[in-house]
Short mmCIF file of C-alpha atoms in Angstrom, two decimals:
data_model
loop_
_atom_site.label_atom_id
_atom_site.label_comp_id
_atom_site.label_asym_id
_atom_site.label_seq_id
_atom_site.Cartn_x
_atom_site.Cartn_y
_atom_site.Cartn_z
CA MET A 15 -19.47 -19.25 1.44
CA ILE A 16 -22.91 -18.14 2.57
CA PRO A 17 -25.62 -17.20 0.03
CA PHE A 18 -25.86 -13.52 -0.91
CA ASP A 19 -27.83 -11.19 -3.14
CA TYR A 20 -26.12 -9.53 -6.09
CA HIS A 21 -26.75 -6.15 -7.69
CA ASN A 22 -25.04 -4.68 -10.75
CA ALA A 23 -24.91 -0.91 -10.27
CA GLN A 24 -24.59 1.34 -13.31
CA THR A 25 -23.95 4.64 -11.55
CA VAL A 26 -22.09 5.78 -8.45
CA LYS A 27 -25.36 7.12 -7.00
CA GLU A 28 -27.08 3.76 -7.49
CA ALA A 29 -24.17 1.88 -5.91
CA ALA A 30 -23.75 4.26 -2.98
CA ALA A 31 -27.45 4.12 -2.11
CA LEU A 32 -27.11 0.39 -1.47
CA ILE A 33 -23.65 0.02 0.09
CA ASP A 34 -23.01 0.28 3.82
CA HIS A 35 -19.62 -1.57 3.81
CA ARG A 36 -20.97 -4.08 6.31
CA SER A 37 -24.03 -6.11 5.32
CA VAL A 38 -23.88 -4.71 1.78
CA GLN A 39 -20.41 -4.48 0.26
CA ALA A 40 -18.91 -3.31 -3.02
CA ILE A 41 -17.20 -5.70 -5.40
CA ALA A 42 -15.15 -4.70 -8.44
CA GLY A 43 -12.21 -7.03 -9.09
CA GLY A 44 -13.14 -9.20 -6.14
CA THR A 45 -9.64 -10.59 -5.62
CA THR A 46 -9.64 -9.83 -1.89
CA LEU A 47 -13.34 -9.83 -1.08
CA ILE A 48 -14.07 -13.27 -2.51
CA ASP A 49 -11.16 -14.78 -0.59
CA LEU A 50 -12.52 -13.35 2.65
CA MET A 51 -16.02 -14.58 1.87
CA LYS A 52 -14.77 -18.08 1.15
CA LEU A 53 -13.21 -18.10 4.60
CA ASN A 54 -16.41 -16.68 6.16
CA VAL A 55 -14.31 -13.80 7.40
CA LEU A 56 -16.81 -11.50 5.66
CA THR A 57 -20.44 -12.57 5.33
CA PRO A 58 -22.30 -9.77 3.54
CA ALA A 59 -25.98 -10.30 2.77
CA SER A 60 -25.54 -8.49 -0.55
CA LEU A 61 -22.81 -7.55 -3.01
CA VAL A 62 -23.01 -4.55 -5.31
CA HIS A 63 -20.91 -4.79 -8.45
CA VAL A 64 -19.42 -1.30 -8.93
CA ARG A 65 -16.93 -1.77 -11.73
CA ASP A 66 -19.31 -0.46 -14.39
CA ALA A 67 -20.31 2.45 -12.16
CA LEU A 68 -16.87 3.73 -11.23
CA PRO A 69 -14.53 5.81 -13.40
CA SER A 70 -11.57 4.06 -14.99
CA GLY A 71 -8.53 5.15 -16.94
CA VAL A 72 -5.29 7.01 -16.32
CA SER A 73 -4.31 10.54 -17.33
CA SER A 74 -1.57 12.96 -16.34
CA ASP A 75 -0.19 16.39 -17.12
CA ASP A 76 2.49 18.59 -15.58
CA GLN A 77 0.46 18.97 -12.39
CA VAL A 78 -1.35 15.74 -11.51
CA LEU A 79 -1.72 12.05 -12.24
CA HIS A 80 -5.38 10.99 -12.12
CA ILE A 81 -6.43 7.35 -11.74
CA GLY A 82 -10.01 6.11 -11.92
CA ALA A 83 -10.91 3.72 -9.10
CA ALA A 84 -12.03 0.98 -11.52
CA THR A 85 -8.65 1.00 -13.29
CA THR A 86 -6.91 -2.33 -12.83
CA MET A 87 -3.46 -2.68 -11.35
CA ALA A 88 -2.21 -3.87 -14.74
CA GLU A 89 -3.70 -0.92 -16.60
CA LEU A 90 -2.12 1.59 -14.25
CA ALA A 91 1.26 -0.16 -14.23
CA ASP A 92 1.41 -0.25 -18.03
CA ALA A 93 -0.03 3.19 -18.80
CA GLU A 94 2.43 5.45 -20.62
CA LYS A 95 1.20 8.44 -18.59
CA GLY A 96 0.84 6.33 -15.45
CA GLY A 97 3.14 3.67 -14.12
CA ARG A 98 5.64 3.91 -16.97
CA ALA A 99 6.15 7.59 -16.24
CA PHE A 100 6.32 7.23 -12.45
CA PRO A 101 8.58 4.33 -11.44
CA VAL A 102 7.50 3.90 -7.80
CA ILE A 103 3.91 3.32 -8.90
CA ARG A 104 4.77 0.74 -11.56
CA GLN A 105 7.15 -1.08 -9.25
CA SER A 106 4.76 -1.19 -6.28
CA LEU A 107 2.06 -2.67 -8.51
CA ILE A 108 4.19 -5.26 -10.30
CA LEU A 109 5.92 -6.42 -7.12
CA ALA A 110 2.55 -6.79 -5.39
CA ALA A 111 0.88 -9.61 -7.28
CA SER A 112 0.85 -12.07 -10.13
CA PRO A 113 -0.25 -11.01 -13.65
CA GLN A 114 -3.59 -12.76 -13.12
CA ILE A 115 -4.32 -10.74 -10.00
CA ARG A 116 -3.12 -7.48 -11.56
CA ASN A 117 -5.46 -8.02 -14.50
CA MET A 118 -8.47 -8.32 -12.17
CA ALA A 119 -7.78 -6.20 -9.08
CA THR A 120 -8.89 -2.56 -9.18
CA ILE A 121 -7.04 0.38 -7.68
CA GLY A 122 -9.99 1.32 -5.44
CA GLY A 123 -10.22 -2.15 -3.99
CA ASN A 124 -6.45 -2.49 -3.66
CA LEU A 125 -6.37 0.48 -1.31
CA LEU A 126 -8.76 -1.25 1.13
CA GLN A 127 -6.90 -4.48 1.80
CA ARG A 128 -7.28 -6.03 5.24
CA THR A 129 -4.46 -7.28 7.40
CA ARG A 130 -3.01 -10.70 6.64
CA SER A 131 -2.29 -11.40 10.29
CA PRO A 132 -4.09 -14.67 11.06
CA TYR A 133 -4.98 -13.35 14.52
CA TYR A 134 -6.70 -10.18 13.34
CA ARG A 135 -7.91 -11.04 9.86
CA HIS A 136 -11.36 -11.42 11.37
CA PRO A 137 -12.29 -8.45 13.60
CA ASP A 138 -14.48 -10.66 15.83
CA MET A 139 -11.90 -13.39 16.36
CA PRO A 140 -11.34 -14.04 20.08
CA ILE A 141 -7.84 -12.83 20.92
CA ASP A 142 -5.50 -14.33 23.49
CA GLY A 143 -2.96 -11.51 23.67
CA HIS A 144 -0.91 -13.32 26.31
CA ALA A 145 -0.49 -16.34 24.05
CA ILE A 146 0.67 -14.17 21.15
CA THR A 147 3.03 -12.05 23.27
CA ASN A 148 4.63 -15.14 24.74
CA HIS A 149 4.40 -17.03 21.51
CA GLY A 150 5.55 -20.56 21.19
CA GLU A 151 6.53 -22.75 18.29
CA GLY A 152 4.37 -22.37 15.21
CA VAL A 153 2.88 -18.99 16.11
CA ASP A 154 3.23 -16.53 13.20
CA THR A 155 3.85 -12.94 14.28
CA ALA A 156 5.37 -11.67 11.01
CA MET A 157 2.16 -9.84 10.06
CA LEU A 158 1.86 -7.86 13.29
CA ALA A 159 2.56 -4.12 13.22
CA VAL A 160 5.61 -2.48 14.77
CA LEU A 161 4.61 1.08 13.77
CA GLY A 162 1.31 2.72 14.67
CA ASN A 163 0.48 0.08 17.25
CA SER A 164 0.71 2.14 20.47
CA GLY A 165 2.50 -0.77 22.09
CA ARG A 166 -0.46 -3.07 21.40
CA LEU A 167 -0.79 -6.16 19.25
CA VAL A 168 -2.47 -5.10 16.02
CA GLY A 169 -2.43 -6.31 12.44
CA MET A 170 -0.10 -4.95 9.78
CA TYR A 171 -1.39 -3.27 6.61
CA PRO A 172 -0.29 -5.65 3.80
CA GLY A 173 -0.51 -3.64 0.56
CA ASP A 174 2.13 -2.01 -1.65
CA PHE A 175 0.45 0.62 -3.84
CA ALA A 176 -0.93 2.47 -0.80
CA ILE A 177 2.64 2.89 0.50
CA SER A 178 3.39 4.93 -2.62
CA ALA A 179 0.14 6.86 -2.18
CA VAL A 180 1.01 8.05 1.33
CA ALA A 181 4.68 8.62 0.49
CA PHE A 182 3.83 10.94 -2.41
CA ASP A 183 0.87 12.69 -0.77
CA ALA A 184 -1.87 11.34 -3.01
CA GLN A 185 -5.51 12.26 -2.51
CA LEU A 186 -8.48 9.90 -2.65
CA GLU A 187 -11.69 10.99 -4.35
CA LEU A 188 -14.78 9.83 -2.47
CA SER A 189 -18.41 10.10 -3.55
CA ASN A 190 -21.92 9.12 -2.48
CA GLY A 191 -23.26 9.93 -5.93
CA GLU A 192 -24.47 13.38 -4.93
CA THR A 193 -21.56 14.99 -3.09
CA ASN A 194 -17.87 14.48 -3.76
CA ARG A 195 -14.91 15.09 -1.50
CA ARG A 196 -11.17 14.55 -1.40
CA VAL A 197 -9.19 13.13 1.50
CA ASN A 198 -5.40 12.95 1.72
CA ALA A 199 -4.23 9.35 1.70
CA ARG A 200 -2.15 10.15 4.80
CA GLU A 201 -5.36 11.03 6.66
CA PHE A 202 -7.66 8.42 5.09
CA TYR A 203 -6.15 5.53 7.06
CA GLN A 204 -6.60 5.66 10.83
CA VAL A 205 -4.48 3.67 13.28
CA PRO A 206 -6.34 1.14 15.45
CA GLN A 207 -7.79 2.59 18.64
CA GLN A 208 -8.68 1.01 21.97
CA LYS A 209 -9.95 -2.50 21.21
CA GLU A 210 -9.52 -2.27 17.42
CA PHE A 211 -7.11 -4.78 15.91
CA GLN A 212 -6.74 -3.24 12.46
CA TYR A 213 -7.07 0.12 10.77
CA SER A 214 -10.24 2.04 10.02
CA THR A 215 -10.76 4.61 7.27
CA LYS A 216 -12.60 7.87 6.69
CA LEU A 217 -14.82 6.17 4.10
CA LYS A 218 -18.42 6.79 5.14
CA PRO A 219 -21.33 4.36 4.73
CA ASN A 220 -22.95 4.91 1.31
CA GLU A 221 -19.66 6.29 -0.03
CA VAL A 222 -17.17 4.77 -2.49
CA ILE A 223 -13.68 5.57 -3.72
CA THR A 224 -13.94 6.97 -7.22
CA GLY A 225 -10.35 8.03 -7.96
CA VAL A 226 -6.80 8.70 -6.82
CA ILE A 227 -4.79 11.85 -7.56
CA PHE A 228 -0.99 12.08 -7.28
CA PRO A 229 0.68 15.49 -7.48
CA VAL A 230 3.38 15.28 -10.16
CA SER A 231 6.82 16.19 -8.86
CA ALA A 232 10.48 15.67 -9.69
CA SER A 233 10.74 13.17 -6.84
CA LEU A 234 7.77 11.14 -8.16
CA LYS A 235 9.58 10.86 -11.49
CA ASN A 236 12.83 9.92 -9.73
CA SER A 237 11.45 7.21 -7.47
CA TYR A 238 11.85 3.60 -6.42
CA TYR A 239 9.93 0.86 -4.57
CA PHE A 240 12.01 -1.79 -2.85
CA LYS A 241 10.47 -4.83 -1.18
CA ILE A 242 11.85 -7.61 1.02
CA ARG A 243 9.84 -10.86 1.05
CA GLU A 244 10.03 -14.33 2.53
CA ARG A 245 10.08 -15.79 -0.98
CA SER A 246 11.35 -14.34 -4.22
CA SER A 247 8.07 -13.25 -5.81
CA TYR A 248 4.40 -12.44 -5.23
CA ALA A 249 4.56 -12.37 -1.44
CA PHE A 250 3.58 -9.76 1.12
CA ALA A 251 6.35 -7.50 2.35
CA LEU A 252 8.37 -8.17 5.45
CA ALA A 253 9.62 -4.64 4.85
CA SER A 254 9.38 -2.26 1.91
CA ALA A 255 10.19 1.35 1.07
CA ALA A 256 8.68 3.81 -1.40
CA VAL A 257 11.18 6.61 -1.93
CA GLY A 258 11.65 9.62 -4.18
CA LEU A 259 14.46 12.16 -4.33
CA ASP A 260 14.75 15.51 -6.05
CA ILE A 261 18.50 16.15 -6.05
CA GLN A 262 19.80 19.47 -7.35
CA ASN A 263 23.45 20.57 -7.27
CA GLY A 264 24.33 17.72 -4.94
CA ILE A 265 21.63 18.55 -2.37
CA ILE A 266 18.32 16.78 -1.69
CA ARG A 267 15.73 19.48 -2.33
CA ARG A 268 12.75 17.18 -1.73
CA ALA A 269 12.35 13.66 -0.36
CA ASN A 270 9.37 11.33 -0.17
CA VAL A 271 9.39 8.27 2.08
CA GLY A 272 6.82 5.57 2.78
CA ILE A 273 7.38 2.32 4.67
CA GLY A 274 5.50 -0.94 4.09
CA GLY A 275 5.34 -4.27 5.86
CA LEU A 276 5.53 -2.74 9.35
CA GLY A 277 2.72 -0.28 9.98
CA SER A 278 -0.84 -0.79 11.11
CA ILE A 279 -1.59 1.62 8.25
CA PRO A 280 0.38 2.55 5.10
CA TRP A 281 3.20 4.41 6.81
CA HIS A 282 4.41 7.86 5.77
CA SER A 283 7.67 8.92 7.43
CA ALA A 284 7.86 12.68 7.80
CA ALA A 285 10.83 12.17 10.13
CA ALA A 286 12.87 10.47 7.40
CA GLU A 287 11.95 13.16 4.89
CA GLN A 288 13.04 15.88 7.29
CA ALA A 289 16.36 14.11 7.90
CA LEU A 290 16.99 13.94 4.14
CA THR A 291 15.84 17.36 2.96
CA GLY A 292 18.62 19.90 2.56
CA GLN A 293 21.34 17.29 2.96
CA ALA A 294 23.82 15.72 0.56
CA PRO A 295 22.74 12.20 -0.51
CA THR A 296 25.41 10.34 1.45
CA ASP A 297 25.27 6.93 3.11
CA ASP A 298 25.53 8.60 6.53
CA VAL A 299 22.53 10.81 5.78
CA PHE A 300 20.55 7.81 4.52
CA ARG A 301 21.42 5.89 7.69
CA ALA A 302 20.27 8.75 9.88
CA ALA A 303 17.01 9.00 7.92
CA ALA A 304 16.38 5.27 8.35
CA GLN A 305 16.97 5.52 12.08
CA ALA A 306 14.58 8.46 12.29
CA ALA A 307 11.94 6.55 10.33
CA LEU A 308 11.93 3.69 12.85
CA ALA A 309 12.49 5.70 16.02
CA SER A 310 8.86 5.26 17.13
CA ALA A 311 8.71 1.51 16.46
CA GLN A 312 7.31 -0.66 19.23
CA PRO A 313 7.91 -4.24 18.08
CA PRO A 314 6.07 -7.07 19.82
CA ALA A 315 8.21 -9.83 21.28
CA GLY A 316 9.98 -11.69 18.49
CA LEU A 317 9.67 -8.88 15.93
CA GLU A 318 12.64 -6.78 16.95
CA TYR A 319 14.42 -7.96 13.81
CA LYS A 320 11.90 -6.14 11.62
CA VAL A 321 13.07 -2.77 12.90
CA THR A 322 16.62 -3.47 11.72
CA LEU A 323 15.30 -5.03 8.51
CA ALA A 324 13.21 -1.95 7.75
CA GLN A 325 16.13 0.39 8.39
CA ARG A 326 18.35 -1.57 6.02
CA THR A 327 15.56 -1.73 3.43
CA LEU A 328 15.12 2.04 3.46
CA GLU A 329 18.87 2.66 3.29
CA ARG A 330 19.24 0.32 0.32
CA ALA A 331 16.28 1.88 -1.50
CA LEU A 332 17.80 5.35 -1.15
CA GLN A 333 21.25 4.15 -2.18
CA THR A 334 19.90 2.36 -5.25
CA LEU A 335 17.93 5.42 -6.32
CA ARG A 336 20.98 7.65 -5.87
CA ASP A 337 23.42 5.33 -7.62
CA ASP A 338 21.31 3.82 -10.39
CA GLY A 339 18.25 6.03 -10.74
CA PRO A 340 14.80 4.70 -11.57
CA LEU A 341 15.13 1.05 -12.61
CA ASP A 342 14.44 -0.16 -16.12
CA ASP A 343 12.11 -3.11 -16.70
CA ASP A 344 14.92 -5.67 -16.94
CA ALA A 345 16.01 -4.79 -13.41
CA LEU A 346 12.40 -4.68 -12.18
CA TRP A 347 11.55 -8.14 -13.48
CA ALA A 348 14.82 -9.50 -12.14
CA MET A 349 13.90 -8.17 -8.70
CA GLN A 350 10.39 -9.62 -8.98
CA HIS A 351 11.66 -13.08 -9.78
CA GLY A 352 14.47 -13.09 -7.25
CA ARG A 353 17.41 -12.98 -9.65
CA SER A 354 19.67 -11.17 -7.22
CA ASP A 355 22.68 -11.59 -9.48
CA THR A 356 21.16 -9.09 -11.91
CA GLN A 357 22.52 -5.60 -11.21
CA PRO A 358 20.24 -2.57 -11.48
CA THR A 359 20.75 -0.34 -14.49
CA GLN A 360 19.55 3.14 -15.20
CA ARG A 361 16.17 3.63 -16.83
CA GLY A 362 16.58 3.52 -20.58
CA ALA A 363 20.17 2.28 -20.38
#
């Protein structure tokens, strides 16, 4: 790790005046940034500690759930008016990381994770696209995107919580200390363009994330996050689905769908939502929605299996939510630790 200067900001204005997200970067929990600095993937000249400057805490009412950017993953997951009230949020946080990481990592930082693809983890890494396309033994393509890649080889977005944010139309609060603005999570992330190998965002230099706002809905309360991994716990998704259903009189009145583990950005599927809305919650309808969600996939050579895997993941998430409802903690922890023999039960059962 190269030497760097360190500043401890006390206000958003103080922090934003220093940060440019390149040579001067923000640090709060540090669980991703420090890893990248140890690898010399990122080499900022200065770090600005923003945890004391940013809002923290969780609150909700009948209209919105508000999360301060300095809130830790653990605090949000455990909050009575946060993760415990909205299952998809709690599940996406707990299935994402170990307790140690959740106790340190902040929500603002979690939203800005970089790809875990070894080819694109460093934006300046020389790329031999031919070698990756015609990959041989030992070449890992599992972290390449199959959605939002325009037929190119780009890195996959690795996070979990952001999948829930785009699925349920959350907004991000951004500030430079003087002016504040809100950006929809679905618009905040921008797919790689031209020679870019991973996503960009609408975060401006001298601007930081200060909060996240979820609109409260019946589908957010009746929601589920399902994740397929290479190992039973604390691994990045091969495929995941954030889903919510508002079912009234046997008809889906509202559906929310996000897909993880496949997109160059956290992937919201409007096509799947359209296929579900106004329909009965049958297996055939779920299958059609899953096919619609992956219709635009362009898998690189060797990743065709992820399209089928993602379709099955989305179908199973919808079926589980329909048949068992939001999972209780026993079922959640069983899923986290790979105890597949444990059957889901209804929340509170």
